[in-house]
mmCIF file of C-alpha atoms in Angstrom:
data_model
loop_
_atom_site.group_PDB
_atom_site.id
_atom_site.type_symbol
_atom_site.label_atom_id
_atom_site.label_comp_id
_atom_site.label_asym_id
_atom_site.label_seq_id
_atom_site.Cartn_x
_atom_site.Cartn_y
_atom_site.Cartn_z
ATOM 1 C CA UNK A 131 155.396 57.696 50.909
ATOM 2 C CA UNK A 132 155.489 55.576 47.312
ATOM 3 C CA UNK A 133 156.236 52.004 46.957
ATOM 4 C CA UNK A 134 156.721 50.328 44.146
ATOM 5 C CA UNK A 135 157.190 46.441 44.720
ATOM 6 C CA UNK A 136 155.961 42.826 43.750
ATOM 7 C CA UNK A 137 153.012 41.802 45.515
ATOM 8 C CA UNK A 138 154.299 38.830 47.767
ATOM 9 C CA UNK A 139 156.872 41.389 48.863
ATOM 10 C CA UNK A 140 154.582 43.218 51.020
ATOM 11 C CA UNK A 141 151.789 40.763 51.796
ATOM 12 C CA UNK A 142 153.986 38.374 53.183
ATOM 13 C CA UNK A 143 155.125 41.379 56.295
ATOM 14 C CA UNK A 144 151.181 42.363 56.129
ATOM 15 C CA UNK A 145 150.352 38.591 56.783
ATOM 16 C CA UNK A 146 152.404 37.990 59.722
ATOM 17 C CA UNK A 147 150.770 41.292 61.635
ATOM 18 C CA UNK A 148 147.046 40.955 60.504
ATOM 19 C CA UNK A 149 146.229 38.116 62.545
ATOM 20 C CA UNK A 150 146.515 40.733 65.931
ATOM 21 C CA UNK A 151 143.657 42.926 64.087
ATOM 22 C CA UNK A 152 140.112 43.024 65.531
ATOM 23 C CA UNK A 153 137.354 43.196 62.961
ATOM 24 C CA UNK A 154 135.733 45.247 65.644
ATOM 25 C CA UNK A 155 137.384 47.927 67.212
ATOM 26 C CA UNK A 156 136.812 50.530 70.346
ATOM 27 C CA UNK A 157 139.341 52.850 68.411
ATOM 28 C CA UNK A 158 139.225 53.510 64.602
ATOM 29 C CA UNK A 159 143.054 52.996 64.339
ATOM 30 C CA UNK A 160 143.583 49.770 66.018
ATOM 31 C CA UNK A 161 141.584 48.797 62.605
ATOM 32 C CA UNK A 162 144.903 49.680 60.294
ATOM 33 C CA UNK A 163 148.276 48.698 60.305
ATOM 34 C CA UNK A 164 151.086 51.337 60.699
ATOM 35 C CA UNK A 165 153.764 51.844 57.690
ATOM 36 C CA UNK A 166 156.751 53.149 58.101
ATOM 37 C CA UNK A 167 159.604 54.173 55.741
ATOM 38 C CA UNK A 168 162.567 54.283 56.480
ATOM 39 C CA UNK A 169 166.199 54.077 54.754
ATOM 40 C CA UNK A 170 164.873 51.183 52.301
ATOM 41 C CA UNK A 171 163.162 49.468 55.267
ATOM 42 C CA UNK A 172 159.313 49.266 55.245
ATOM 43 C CA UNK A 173 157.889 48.163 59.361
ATOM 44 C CA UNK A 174 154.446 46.987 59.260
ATOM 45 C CA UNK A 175 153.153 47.093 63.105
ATOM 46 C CA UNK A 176 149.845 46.011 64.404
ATOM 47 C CA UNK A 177 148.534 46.125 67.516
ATOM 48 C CA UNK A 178 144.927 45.360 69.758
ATOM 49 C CA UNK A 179 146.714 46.891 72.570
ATOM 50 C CA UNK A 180 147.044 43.684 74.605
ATOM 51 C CA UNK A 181 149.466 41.836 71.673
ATOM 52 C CA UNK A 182 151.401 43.901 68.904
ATOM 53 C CA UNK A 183 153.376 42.182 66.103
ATOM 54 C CA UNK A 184 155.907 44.144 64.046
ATOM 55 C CA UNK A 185 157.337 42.765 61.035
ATOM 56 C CA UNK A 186 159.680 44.553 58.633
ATOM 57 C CA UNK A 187 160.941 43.921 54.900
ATOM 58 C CA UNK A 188 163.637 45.380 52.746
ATOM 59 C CA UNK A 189 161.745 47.018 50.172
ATOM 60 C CA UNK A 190 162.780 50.511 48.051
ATOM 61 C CA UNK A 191 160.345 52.750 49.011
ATOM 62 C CA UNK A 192 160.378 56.922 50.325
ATOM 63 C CA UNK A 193 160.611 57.826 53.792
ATOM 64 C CA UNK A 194 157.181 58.778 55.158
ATOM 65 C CA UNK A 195 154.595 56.910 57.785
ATOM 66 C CA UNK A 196 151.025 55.891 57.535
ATOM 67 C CA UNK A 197 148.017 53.676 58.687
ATOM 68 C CA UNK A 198 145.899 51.854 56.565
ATOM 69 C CA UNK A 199 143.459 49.725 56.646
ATOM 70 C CA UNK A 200 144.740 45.971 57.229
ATOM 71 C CA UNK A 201 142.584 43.975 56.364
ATOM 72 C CA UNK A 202 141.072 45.789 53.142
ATOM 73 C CA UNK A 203 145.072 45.672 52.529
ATOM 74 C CA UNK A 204 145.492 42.035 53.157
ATOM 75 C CA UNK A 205 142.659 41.167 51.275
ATOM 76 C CA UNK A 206 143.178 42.924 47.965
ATOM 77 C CA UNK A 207 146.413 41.746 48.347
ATOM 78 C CA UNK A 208 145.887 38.324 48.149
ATOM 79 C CA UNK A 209 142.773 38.914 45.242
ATOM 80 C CA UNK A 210 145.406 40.380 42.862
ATOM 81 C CA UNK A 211 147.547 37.646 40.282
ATOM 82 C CA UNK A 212 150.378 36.213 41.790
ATOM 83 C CA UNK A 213 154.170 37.968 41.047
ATOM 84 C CA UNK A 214 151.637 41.322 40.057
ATOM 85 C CA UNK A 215 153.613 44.437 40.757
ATOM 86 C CA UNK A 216 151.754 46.903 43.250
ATOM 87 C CA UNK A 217 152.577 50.531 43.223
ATOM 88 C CA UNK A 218 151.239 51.887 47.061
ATOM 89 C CA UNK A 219 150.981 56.131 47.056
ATOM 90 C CA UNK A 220 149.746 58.417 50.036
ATOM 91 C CA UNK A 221 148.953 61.513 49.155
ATOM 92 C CA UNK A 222 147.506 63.714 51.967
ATOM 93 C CA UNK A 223 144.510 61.357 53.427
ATOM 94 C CA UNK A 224 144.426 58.946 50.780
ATOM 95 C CA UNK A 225 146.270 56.147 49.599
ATOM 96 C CA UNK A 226 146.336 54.912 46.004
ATOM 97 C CA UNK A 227 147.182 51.225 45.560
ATOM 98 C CA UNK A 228 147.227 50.277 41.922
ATOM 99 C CA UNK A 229 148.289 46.723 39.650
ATOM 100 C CA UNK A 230 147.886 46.216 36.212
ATOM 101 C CA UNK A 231 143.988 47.672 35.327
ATOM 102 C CA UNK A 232 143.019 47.689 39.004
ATOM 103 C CA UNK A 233 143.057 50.936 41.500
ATOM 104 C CA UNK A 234 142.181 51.272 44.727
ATOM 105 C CA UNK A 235 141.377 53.958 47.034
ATOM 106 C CA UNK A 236 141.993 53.235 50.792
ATOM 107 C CA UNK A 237 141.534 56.388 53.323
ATOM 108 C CA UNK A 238 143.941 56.253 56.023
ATOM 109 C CA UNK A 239 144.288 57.763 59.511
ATOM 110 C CA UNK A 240 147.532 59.617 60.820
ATOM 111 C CA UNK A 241 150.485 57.652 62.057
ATOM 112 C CA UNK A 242 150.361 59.727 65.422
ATOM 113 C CA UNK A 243 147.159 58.250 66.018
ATOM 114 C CA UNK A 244 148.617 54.928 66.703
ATOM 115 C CA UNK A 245 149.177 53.590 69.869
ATOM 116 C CA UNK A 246 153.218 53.945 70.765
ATOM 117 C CA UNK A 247 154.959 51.218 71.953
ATOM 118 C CA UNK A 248 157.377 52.324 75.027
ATOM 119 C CA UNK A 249 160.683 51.072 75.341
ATOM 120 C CA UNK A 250 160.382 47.643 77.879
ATOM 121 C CA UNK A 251 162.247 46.436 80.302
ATOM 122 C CA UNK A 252 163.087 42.636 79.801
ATOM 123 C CA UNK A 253 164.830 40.733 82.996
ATOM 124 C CA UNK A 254 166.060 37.360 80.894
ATOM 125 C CA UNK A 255 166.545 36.351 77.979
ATOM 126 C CA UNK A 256 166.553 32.701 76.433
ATOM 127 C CA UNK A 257 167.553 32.242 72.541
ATOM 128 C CA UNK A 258 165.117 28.612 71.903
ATOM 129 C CA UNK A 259 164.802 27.113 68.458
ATOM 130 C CA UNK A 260 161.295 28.491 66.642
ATOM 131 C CA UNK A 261 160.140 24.183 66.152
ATOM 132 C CA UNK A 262 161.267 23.810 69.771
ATOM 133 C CA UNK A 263 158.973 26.633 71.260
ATOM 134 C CA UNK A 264 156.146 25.917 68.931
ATOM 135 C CA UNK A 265 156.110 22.385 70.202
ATOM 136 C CA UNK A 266 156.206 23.718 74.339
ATOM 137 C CA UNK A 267 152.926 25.732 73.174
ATOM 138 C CA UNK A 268 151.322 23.027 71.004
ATOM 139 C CA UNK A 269 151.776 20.557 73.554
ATOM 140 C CA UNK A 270 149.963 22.680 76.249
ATOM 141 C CA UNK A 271 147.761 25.585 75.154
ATOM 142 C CA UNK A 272 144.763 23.312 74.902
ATOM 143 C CA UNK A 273 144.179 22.880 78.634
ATOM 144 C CA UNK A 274 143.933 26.400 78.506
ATOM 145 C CA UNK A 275 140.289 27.915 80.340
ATOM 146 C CA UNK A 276 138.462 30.083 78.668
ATOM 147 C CA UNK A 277 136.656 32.932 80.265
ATOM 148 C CA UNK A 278 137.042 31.164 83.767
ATOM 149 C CA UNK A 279 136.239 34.083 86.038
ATOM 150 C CA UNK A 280 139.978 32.854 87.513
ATOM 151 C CA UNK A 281 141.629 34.867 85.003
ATOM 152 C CA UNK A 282 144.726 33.719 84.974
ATOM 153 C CA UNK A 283 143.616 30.062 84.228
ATOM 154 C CA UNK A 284 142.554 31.901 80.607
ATOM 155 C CA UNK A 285 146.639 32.235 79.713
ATOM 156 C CA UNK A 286 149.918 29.780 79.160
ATOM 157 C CA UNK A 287 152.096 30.094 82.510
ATOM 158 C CA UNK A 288 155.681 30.306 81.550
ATOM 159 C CA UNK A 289 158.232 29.199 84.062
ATOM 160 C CA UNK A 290 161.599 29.597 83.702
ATOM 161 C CA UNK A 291 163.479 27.802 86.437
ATOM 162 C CA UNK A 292 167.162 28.877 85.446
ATOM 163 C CA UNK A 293 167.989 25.779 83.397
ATOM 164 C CA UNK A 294 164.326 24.938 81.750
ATOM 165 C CA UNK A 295 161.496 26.425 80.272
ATOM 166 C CA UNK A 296 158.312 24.890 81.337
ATOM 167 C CA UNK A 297 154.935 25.436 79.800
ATOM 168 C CA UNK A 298 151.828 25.021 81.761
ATOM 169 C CA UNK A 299 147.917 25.364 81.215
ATOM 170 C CA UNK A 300 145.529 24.426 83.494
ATOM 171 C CA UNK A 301 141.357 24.699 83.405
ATOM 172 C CA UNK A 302 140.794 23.073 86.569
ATOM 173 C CA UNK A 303 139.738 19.700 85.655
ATOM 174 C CA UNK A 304 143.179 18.919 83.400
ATOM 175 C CA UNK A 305 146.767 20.336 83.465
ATOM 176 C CA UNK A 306 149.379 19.898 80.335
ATOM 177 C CA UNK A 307 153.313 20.608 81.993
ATOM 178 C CA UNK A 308 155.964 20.653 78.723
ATOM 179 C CA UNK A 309 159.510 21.519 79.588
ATOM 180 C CA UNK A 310 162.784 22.331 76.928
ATOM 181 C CA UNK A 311 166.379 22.295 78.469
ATOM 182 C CA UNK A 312 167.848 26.035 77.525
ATOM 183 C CA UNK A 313 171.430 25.838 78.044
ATOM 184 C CA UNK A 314 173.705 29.169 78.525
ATOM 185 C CA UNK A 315 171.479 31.305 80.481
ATOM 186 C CA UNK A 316 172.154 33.090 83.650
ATOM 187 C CA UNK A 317 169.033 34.630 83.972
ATOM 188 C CA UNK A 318 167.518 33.867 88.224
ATOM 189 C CA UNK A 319 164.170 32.220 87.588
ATOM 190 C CA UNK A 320 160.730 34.033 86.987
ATOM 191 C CA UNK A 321 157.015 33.117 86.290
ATOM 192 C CA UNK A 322 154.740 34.803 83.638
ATOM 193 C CA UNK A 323 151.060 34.312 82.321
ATOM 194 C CA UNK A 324 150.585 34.731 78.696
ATOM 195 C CA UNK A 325 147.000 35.641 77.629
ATOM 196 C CA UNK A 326 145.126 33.726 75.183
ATOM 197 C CA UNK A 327 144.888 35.525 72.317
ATOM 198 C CA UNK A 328 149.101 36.108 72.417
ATOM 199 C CA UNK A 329 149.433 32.292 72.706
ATOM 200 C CA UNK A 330 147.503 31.462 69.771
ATOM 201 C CA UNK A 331 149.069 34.178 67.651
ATOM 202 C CA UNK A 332 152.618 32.891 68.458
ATOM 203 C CA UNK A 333 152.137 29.551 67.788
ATOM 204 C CA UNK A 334 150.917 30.811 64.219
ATOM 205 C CA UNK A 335 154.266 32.460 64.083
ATOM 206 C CA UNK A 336 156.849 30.215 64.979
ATOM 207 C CA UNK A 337 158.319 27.772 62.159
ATOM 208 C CA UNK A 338 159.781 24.346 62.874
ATOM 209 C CA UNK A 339 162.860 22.994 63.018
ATOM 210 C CA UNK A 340 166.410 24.994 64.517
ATOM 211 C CA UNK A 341 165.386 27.898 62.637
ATOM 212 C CA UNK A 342 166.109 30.174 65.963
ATOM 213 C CA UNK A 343 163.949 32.601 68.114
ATOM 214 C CA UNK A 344 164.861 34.805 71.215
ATOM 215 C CA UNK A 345 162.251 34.652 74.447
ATOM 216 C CA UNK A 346 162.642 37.579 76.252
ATOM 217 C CA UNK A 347 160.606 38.193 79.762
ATOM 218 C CA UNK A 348 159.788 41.152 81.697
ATOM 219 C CA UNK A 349 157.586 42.152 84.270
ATOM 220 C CA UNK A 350 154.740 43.154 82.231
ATOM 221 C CA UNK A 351 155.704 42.148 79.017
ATOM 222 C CA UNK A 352 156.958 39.395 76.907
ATOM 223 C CA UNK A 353 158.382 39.559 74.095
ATOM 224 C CA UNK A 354 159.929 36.950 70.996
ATOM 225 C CA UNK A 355 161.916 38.152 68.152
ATOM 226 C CA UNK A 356 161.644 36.008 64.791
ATOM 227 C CA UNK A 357 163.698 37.224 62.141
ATOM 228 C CA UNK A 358 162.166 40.201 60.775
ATOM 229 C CA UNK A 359 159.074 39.857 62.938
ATOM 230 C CA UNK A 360 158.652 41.018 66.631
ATOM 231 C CA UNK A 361 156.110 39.414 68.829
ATOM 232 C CA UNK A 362 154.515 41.482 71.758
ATOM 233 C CA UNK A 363 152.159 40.461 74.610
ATOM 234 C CA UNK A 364 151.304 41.725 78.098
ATOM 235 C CA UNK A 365 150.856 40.075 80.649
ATOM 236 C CA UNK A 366 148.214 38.008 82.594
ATOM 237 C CA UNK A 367 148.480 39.525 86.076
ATOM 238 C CA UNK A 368 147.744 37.086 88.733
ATOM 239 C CA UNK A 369 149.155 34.052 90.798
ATOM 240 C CA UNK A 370 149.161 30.467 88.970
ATOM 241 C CA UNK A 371 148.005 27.489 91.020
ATOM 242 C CA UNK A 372 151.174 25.494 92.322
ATOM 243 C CA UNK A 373 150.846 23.015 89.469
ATOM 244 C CA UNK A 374 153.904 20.783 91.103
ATOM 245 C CA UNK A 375 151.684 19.829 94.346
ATOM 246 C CA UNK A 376 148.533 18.852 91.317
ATOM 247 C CA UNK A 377 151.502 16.378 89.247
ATOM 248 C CA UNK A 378 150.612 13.030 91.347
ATOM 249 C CA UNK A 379 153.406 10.680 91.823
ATOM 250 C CA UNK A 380 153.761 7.881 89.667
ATOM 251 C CA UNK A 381 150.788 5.623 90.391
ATOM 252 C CA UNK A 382 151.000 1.964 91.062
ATOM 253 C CA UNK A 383 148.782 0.998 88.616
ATOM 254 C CA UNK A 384 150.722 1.732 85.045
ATOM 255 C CA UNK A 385 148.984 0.984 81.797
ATOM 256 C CA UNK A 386 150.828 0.853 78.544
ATOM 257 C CA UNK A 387 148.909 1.352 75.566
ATOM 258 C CA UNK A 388 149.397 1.774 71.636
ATOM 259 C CA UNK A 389 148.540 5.397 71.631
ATOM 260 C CA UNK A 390 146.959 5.884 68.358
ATOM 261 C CA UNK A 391 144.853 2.332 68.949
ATOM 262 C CA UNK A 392 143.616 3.979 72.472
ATOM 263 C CA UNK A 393 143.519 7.271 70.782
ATOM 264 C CA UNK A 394 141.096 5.803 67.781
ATOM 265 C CA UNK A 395 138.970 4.050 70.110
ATOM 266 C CA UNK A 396 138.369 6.521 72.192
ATOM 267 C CA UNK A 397 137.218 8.390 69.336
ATOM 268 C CA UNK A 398 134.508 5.817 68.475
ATOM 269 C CA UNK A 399 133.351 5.387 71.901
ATOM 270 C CA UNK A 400 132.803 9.135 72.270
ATOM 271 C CA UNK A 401 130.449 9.004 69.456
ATOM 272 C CA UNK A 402 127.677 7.691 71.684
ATOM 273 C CA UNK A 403 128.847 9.781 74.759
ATOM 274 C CA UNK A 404 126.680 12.248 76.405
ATOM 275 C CA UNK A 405 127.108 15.532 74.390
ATOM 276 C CA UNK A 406 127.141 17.624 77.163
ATOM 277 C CA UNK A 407 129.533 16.059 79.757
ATOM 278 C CA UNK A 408 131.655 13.343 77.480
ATOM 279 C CA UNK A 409 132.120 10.724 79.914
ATOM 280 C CA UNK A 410 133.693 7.415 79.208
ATOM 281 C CA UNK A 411 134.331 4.924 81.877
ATOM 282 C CA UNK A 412 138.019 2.330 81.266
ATOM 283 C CA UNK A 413 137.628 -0.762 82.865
ATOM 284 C CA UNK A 414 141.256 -2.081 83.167
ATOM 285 C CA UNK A 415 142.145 -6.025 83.442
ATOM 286 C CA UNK A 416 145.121 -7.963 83.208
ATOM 287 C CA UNK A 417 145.936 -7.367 79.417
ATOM 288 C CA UNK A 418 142.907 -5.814 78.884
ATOM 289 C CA UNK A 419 141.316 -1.710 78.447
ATOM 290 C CA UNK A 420 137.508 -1.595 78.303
ATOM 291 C CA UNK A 421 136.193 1.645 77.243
ATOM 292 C CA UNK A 422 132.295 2.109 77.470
ATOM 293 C CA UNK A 423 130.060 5.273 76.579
ATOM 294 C CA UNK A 424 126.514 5.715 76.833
ATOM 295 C CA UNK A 425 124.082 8.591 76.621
ATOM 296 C CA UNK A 426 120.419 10.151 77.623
ATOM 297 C CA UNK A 427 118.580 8.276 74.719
ATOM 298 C CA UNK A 428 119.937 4.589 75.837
ATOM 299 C CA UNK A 429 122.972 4.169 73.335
ATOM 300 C CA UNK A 430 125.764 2.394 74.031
ATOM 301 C CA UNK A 431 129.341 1.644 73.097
ATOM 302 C CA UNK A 432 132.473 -0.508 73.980
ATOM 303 C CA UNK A 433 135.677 -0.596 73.130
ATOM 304 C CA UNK A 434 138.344 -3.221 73.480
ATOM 305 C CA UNK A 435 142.026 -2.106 73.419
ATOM 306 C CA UNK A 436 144.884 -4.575 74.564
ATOM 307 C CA UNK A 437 147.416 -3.026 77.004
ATOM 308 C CA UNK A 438 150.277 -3.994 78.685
ATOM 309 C CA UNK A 439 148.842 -4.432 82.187
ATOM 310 C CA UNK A 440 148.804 -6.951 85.075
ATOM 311 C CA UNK A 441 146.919 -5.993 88.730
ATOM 312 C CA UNK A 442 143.711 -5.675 90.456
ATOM 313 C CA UNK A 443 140.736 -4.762 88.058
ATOM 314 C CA UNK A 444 139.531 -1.214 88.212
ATOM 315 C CA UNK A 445 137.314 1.681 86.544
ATOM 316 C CA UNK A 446 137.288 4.997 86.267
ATOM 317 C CA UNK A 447 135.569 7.440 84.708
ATOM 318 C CA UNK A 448 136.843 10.762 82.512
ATOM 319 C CA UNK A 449 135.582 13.261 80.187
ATOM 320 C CA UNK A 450 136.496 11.501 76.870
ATOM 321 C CA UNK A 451 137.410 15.017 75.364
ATOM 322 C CA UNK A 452 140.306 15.476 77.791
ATOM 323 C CA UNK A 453 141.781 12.012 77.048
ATOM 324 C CA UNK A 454 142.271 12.657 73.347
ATOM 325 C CA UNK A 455 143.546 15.957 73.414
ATOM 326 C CA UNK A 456 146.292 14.607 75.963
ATOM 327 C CA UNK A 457 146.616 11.820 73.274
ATOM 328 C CA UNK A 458 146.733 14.069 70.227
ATOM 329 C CA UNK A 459 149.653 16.067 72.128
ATOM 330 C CA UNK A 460 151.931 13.087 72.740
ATOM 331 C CA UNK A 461 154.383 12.153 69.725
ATOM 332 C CA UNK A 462 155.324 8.601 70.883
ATOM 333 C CA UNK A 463 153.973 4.865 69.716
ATOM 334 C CA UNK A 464 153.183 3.721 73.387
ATOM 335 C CA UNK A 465 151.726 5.904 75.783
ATOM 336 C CA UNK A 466 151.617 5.165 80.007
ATOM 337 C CA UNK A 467 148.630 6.193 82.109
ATOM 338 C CA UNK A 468 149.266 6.087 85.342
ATOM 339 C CA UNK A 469 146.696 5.358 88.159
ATOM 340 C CA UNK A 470 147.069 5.532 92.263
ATOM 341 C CA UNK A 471 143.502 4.361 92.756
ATOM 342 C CA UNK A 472 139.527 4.694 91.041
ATOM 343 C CA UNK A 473 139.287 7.902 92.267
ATOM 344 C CA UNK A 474 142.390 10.026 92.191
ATOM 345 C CA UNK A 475 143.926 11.536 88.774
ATOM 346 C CA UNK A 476 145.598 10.029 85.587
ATOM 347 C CA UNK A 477 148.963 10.970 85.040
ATOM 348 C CA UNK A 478 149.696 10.863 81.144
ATOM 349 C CA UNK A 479 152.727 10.936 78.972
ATOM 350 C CA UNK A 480 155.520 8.587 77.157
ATOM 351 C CA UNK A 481 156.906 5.913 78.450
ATOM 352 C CA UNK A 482 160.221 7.233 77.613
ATOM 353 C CA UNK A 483 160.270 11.109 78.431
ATOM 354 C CA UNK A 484 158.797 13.166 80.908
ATOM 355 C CA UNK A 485 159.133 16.187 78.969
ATOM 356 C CA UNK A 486 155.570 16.052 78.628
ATOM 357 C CA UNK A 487 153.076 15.032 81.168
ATOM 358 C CA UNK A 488 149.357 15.517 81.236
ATOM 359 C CA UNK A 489 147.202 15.029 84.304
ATOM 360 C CA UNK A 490 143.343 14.510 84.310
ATOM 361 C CA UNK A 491 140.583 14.587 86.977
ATOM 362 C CA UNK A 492 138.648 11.810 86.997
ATOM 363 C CA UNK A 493 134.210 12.160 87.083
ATOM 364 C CA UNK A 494 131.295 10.353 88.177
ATOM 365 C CA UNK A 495 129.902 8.414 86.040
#
């Protein structure tokens, strides 16, 4: 295999796979990416055996496969002068990557070494706008558990219910619910769990705006094609919680806030919060949201936000951190919490969609 190309030609494939590769590794291969040649085609695949990314470029370059090591790859890559032209040769189990004065010596491991992706069986398929599907997992992955013994808490349920996509994450004490009309699909509805790691890595991937992206789902797999790069995940095997029975109904006690006014002050309160369990308690009044911290060594704070609210005084406590990542989700000016009583959840989202909702447990404070 030779190459001969402009650098940005082949970091820019190299960059979209390296984020799947493990500095540490059970198997010396899952270290490298695999390149392979192929009728003026160069397919850059990457894998840690639970997510693989393939991307491919048009480059001129001789027929022949290889692994290499990715990130050594990526990062003399991006050391060498921008628009430098990079001549890549393997010669038996070396590679030779040279620019201008500089030469590098890579060693490399057989391309039957890496781990072969079988063809998978995919039971619908949605075609979603990449800004569209980026802002389902943006607006949700952060109520996402993490190493919860109830594995499948640690992963993004998708739901497709035959006419929308729904995102969900749930750690227990919060849930985020995002849903996207998807018109022109006959495909009978399904559940999946993505794992962490493959949510993370896909929202790194998708662009914004209509630029467009297919969702396929299978059994075990799931899959989203960008372009010239192919995302790959399995799948989080277990049962997600009924998250419809957890969405309370719309509470009789509605607050209307500014959100980035509630959002700020709830930042400043939380300053003086207990570090390890973040509570802040609202005290609601006609026209008026009190928020009030206070921690171990006797600080205080209080926070006075005006709200669009007339009924019986209340409080209620939460963990601060949960109320401003619901906040920092939402895109709207106002934003409506929505209580039944002092002790039962918060419903959040904007006033004028449901697309997004966001319910939170409330704590003793």
């Amino acid at each position: 295999m030779k190459l001969v190309t402009p650098r940005e030609s082949l970091l820019k494939p190299l960059a979209a796979v390296i984020g799947v590769v493990e500095r540490r590794q059970t198997l010396p291969v899952l270290a490298n990416v695999l390149m392979q040649a192929r009728d003026g085609r160069l397919t850059l695949t990457a894998t840690d055996l639970e997510v693989e990314l393939v991307a491919q470029a048009g480059l001129p370059v001789d027929d022949g496969e290889i692994t290499l090591p990715a990130r050594k790859l990526h990062d003399i890559l991006k050391s060498l002068p921008d628009e430098a032209e990079v001549t890549l040769a393997v010669d038996g189990e070396r590679a030779l990557l040279k620019s201008g004065r500089s030469r590098f010596q890579l060693a490399t491991l057989p391309a039957h070494d890496f781990p072969n992706t079988e063809d998978i069986p995919f039971e619908a398929e949605l075609p979603i706008a990449q800004g569209a599907l980026k802002r389902l997992i943006e607006r949700t992955q952060f109520a996402m558990a993490q190493q919860d013994v109830r594995f499948y808490l640690n992963g993004l349920l998708l739901d497709w219910t035959g006419s929308e996509l729904r995102a969900v994450a749930t750690d227990g004490h919060r849930l985020a619910l995002c849903t996207l009309a998807v018109e022109g699909v006959s495909a009978a509805p399904l559940q999946v769990i993505l794992p962490r790691k493959g949510v993370q890595e896909l929202g790194r991937l998708l662009g914004d705006g209509e630029t467009p992206a297919v969702l396929r789902i299978g059994t075990n797999h799931a899959q989203v094609v960008l372009g010239d790069i192919r995302f790959t995940t399995k799948l989080i095997d277990g049962k997600f919680p009924d998250y419809e029975r957890v969405l309370p109904r719309v509470g009789s006690r509605a607050i209307l806030a500014d959100r980035l006014v509630l959002r700020t002050a709830l930042t400043r309160a939380a300053i003086l919060s207990n570090e390890k369990y973040r509570g802040v308690r609202l005290q609601a009044g006609d026209w008026l949201l009190k928020v009030q911290a206070h921690n171990p060594e006797q600080e205080e704070a209080e926070e006075e936000v005006e709200v669009n609210y007339s009924g019986e005084a209340f409080e209620i406590g939460f963990n601060v951190a949960y109320l401003l990542d619901a906040l920092g989700a939402l895109p709207g000016e106002l934003v409506k919490l929505a209580f039944t009583d002092s002790s039962s959840s918060c419903l959040i989202q904007d006033p004028e969609s449901d697309s997004a909702r966001y319910v939170i447990m409330p704590m003793r404070l």
